[in-house]
XYZ file of C-alpha atoms in Angstrom:
166
model
C -23.001 24.502 14.866
C -20.843 26.921 16.877
C -22.919 30.038 16.302
C -25.686 30.332 13.731
C -25.595 27.885 10.843
C -23.455 28.438 7.792
C -25.299 27.416 4.605
C -23.697 24.452 2.834
C -24.997 23.071 -0.421
C -23.742 20.857 -3.212
C -23.699 22.680 -6.525
C -22.376 21.949 -9.973
C -19.545 24.114 -11.243
C -17.799 23.518 -14.545
C -18.944 19.876 -14.606
C -17.900 19.081 -11.040
C -19.960 18.770 -7.897
C -18.600 21.030 -5.155
C -19.720 22.263 -1.752
C -20.661 25.917 -1.624
C -20.388 27.486 1.853
C -22.164 30.767 2.583
C -21.444 32.285 5.976
C -23.380 35.309 7.176
C -22.187 36.127 10.713
C -22.191 32.384 11.315
C -19.969 29.483 12.278
C -20.816 25.837 11.617
C -18.912 22.977 10.050
C -19.626 19.951 7.911
C -17.963 16.967 9.638
C -17.246 13.533 8.188
C -16.243 10.858 10.667
C -13.677 8.596 9.100
C -10.950 6.384 10.593
C -7.806 6.743 8.507
C -4.535 4.899 9.191
C -1.895 7.535 8.455
C 0.790 4.863 8.062
C -1.056 3.647 4.948
C -2.615 6.938 3.791
C -0.660 9.954 5.036
C -1.691 12.416 2.283
C -4.785 14.553 2.003
C -5.642 16.302 -1.249
C -8.342 18.935 -1.719
C -9.133 22.100 -3.518
C -10.790 25.284 -2.358
C -11.793 28.672 -3.645
C -12.817 31.827 -1.834
C -14.655 34.878 -3.079
C -13.436 37.236 -0.375
C -11.373 37.556 2.759
C -12.445 39.288 5.960
C -11.522 42.881 6.791
C -9.617 43.937 9.884
C -9.324 40.551 11.622
C -6.383 39.249 13.642
C -6.753 35.483 13.321
C -4.661 34.799 16.417
C -7.308 36.368 18.680
C -10.768 35.169 19.692
C -12.308 38.256 18.032
C -10.540 37.441 14.760
C -10.864 33.654 14.723
C -12.794 33.658 11.407
C -11.770 32.213 8.029
C -13.295 32.243 4.582
C -12.149 28.606 4.290
C -10.846 26.074 6.778
C -10.295 22.327 6.744
C -10.082 20.417 10.050
C -8.175 17.174 10.543
C -9.529 15.676 13.769
C -7.261 13.423 15.834
C -7.693 11.506 19.116
C -7.084 13.152 22.488
C -3.815 12.467 24.285
C -3.422 10.367 27.469
C -6.484 10.682 29.691
C -7.772 13.606 27.650
C -10.519 12.072 25.527
C -11.483 15.312 23.873
C -10.329 15.206 20.223
C -7.735 17.651 18.946
C -7.385 19.107 15.464
C -5.064 20.603 12.933
C -6.776 23.314 10.891
C -5.528 24.278 7.457
C -6.893 27.753 6.798
C -7.203 30.318 4.092
C -6.385 33.348 6.256
C -7.392 36.922 5.584
C -4.295 38.582 7.033
C -1.998 36.030 8.768
C 1.106 35.396 6.688
C 1.028 32.381 4.392
C 2.907 29.561 6.063
C 2.441 30.921 9.562
C 0.988 28.772 12.310
C -0.498 29.368 15.764
C -2.451 27.729 18.531
C -6.147 28.573 18.668
C -7.128 31.475 20.919
C -9.994 29.272 22.194
C -8.214 26.029 23.011
C -4.729 24.515 23.032
C -6.177 21.433 21.375
C -6.423 23.190 18.010
C -3.407 24.216 15.910
C -3.847 26.367 12.794
C -1.692 26.599 9.684
C -2.234 29.282 7.030
C -1.796 27.637 3.652
C -3.229 30.592 1.755
C -3.676 34.214 2.729
C -5.336 37.305 1.329
C -7.379 38.011 -1.778
C -4.605 37.414 -4.313
C -6.068 34.050 -5.437
C -9.730 34.880 -4.685
C -11.985 33.462 -7.387
C -9.437 30.776 -8.347
C -9.423 27.093 -7.418
C -6.302 26.251 -5.382
C -5.227 22.660 -5.071
C -3.586 21.538 -1.830
C -1.727 18.348 -0.926
C -0.447 17.815 2.598
C 1.325 14.950 4.378
C -0.908 14.953 7.434
C 1.306 12.499 9.348
C 4.317 14.839 8.981
C 2.270 17.954 9.770
C 0.833 16.360 12.933
C 4.361 15.379 14.070
C 5.548 18.937 13.430
C 2.698 20.782 15.096
C 1.783 18.368 17.931
C 5.271 16.953 18.558
C 4.191 13.317 18.500
C 3.662 10.417 16.107
C -0.027 10.292 15.406
C -1.135 7.293 13.375
C -4.830 7.901 12.816
C -7.357 10.597 12.211
C -10.960 10.432 13.397
C -12.495 12.703 10.804
C -12.324 15.803 8.648
C -14.447 18.888 8.477
C -14.832 21.966 6.325
C -15.911 25.267 7.765
C -16.468 28.812 6.555
C -17.025 31.068 9.546
C -17.603 34.751 10.137
C -19.357 34.891 13.506
C -16.650 36.711 15.512
C -16.084 39.427 12.916
C -19.769 39.733 12.024
C -18.892 39.637 8.318
C -19.789 37.317 5.472
C -17.894 34.974 3.115
C -18.690 32.544 0.314
C -16.261 29.737 -0.370
C -16.150 26.457 -2.310
C -14.664 23.049 -1.488
């Protein structure tokens, strides 16, 4: 929990079990610790759906660091820095699709906008990423393992609300 708990629940939709995330001025994630060897399993596949984006946010600032949908890939710290780092795939509200930036909160988090805007709101979007290649591109090093993944729908900075599905 970063700030007030986002509601996460497993629901059935069209014969599949999915996670519904309901964020009301909140920011918390669901984290799954998992050790994955990226030399053997470099790809991550998922699908997500949003109902709305957030109004008037600049995702590159602390005040606008909110997303209707975000997926974290958590990796080990570097050198003597034991604090984990992460690559966040986001469904942005306004940042251009394909754009990337370092978190306004910490240099240990890099964000990549895979989707942006309301154009596909209400539709399931399937994603497939080569995490090993993305980590090399955005962190500039060969990273061979991930420590976990997380999903997060957050609206605490903008004081808005969003409902998304994973």
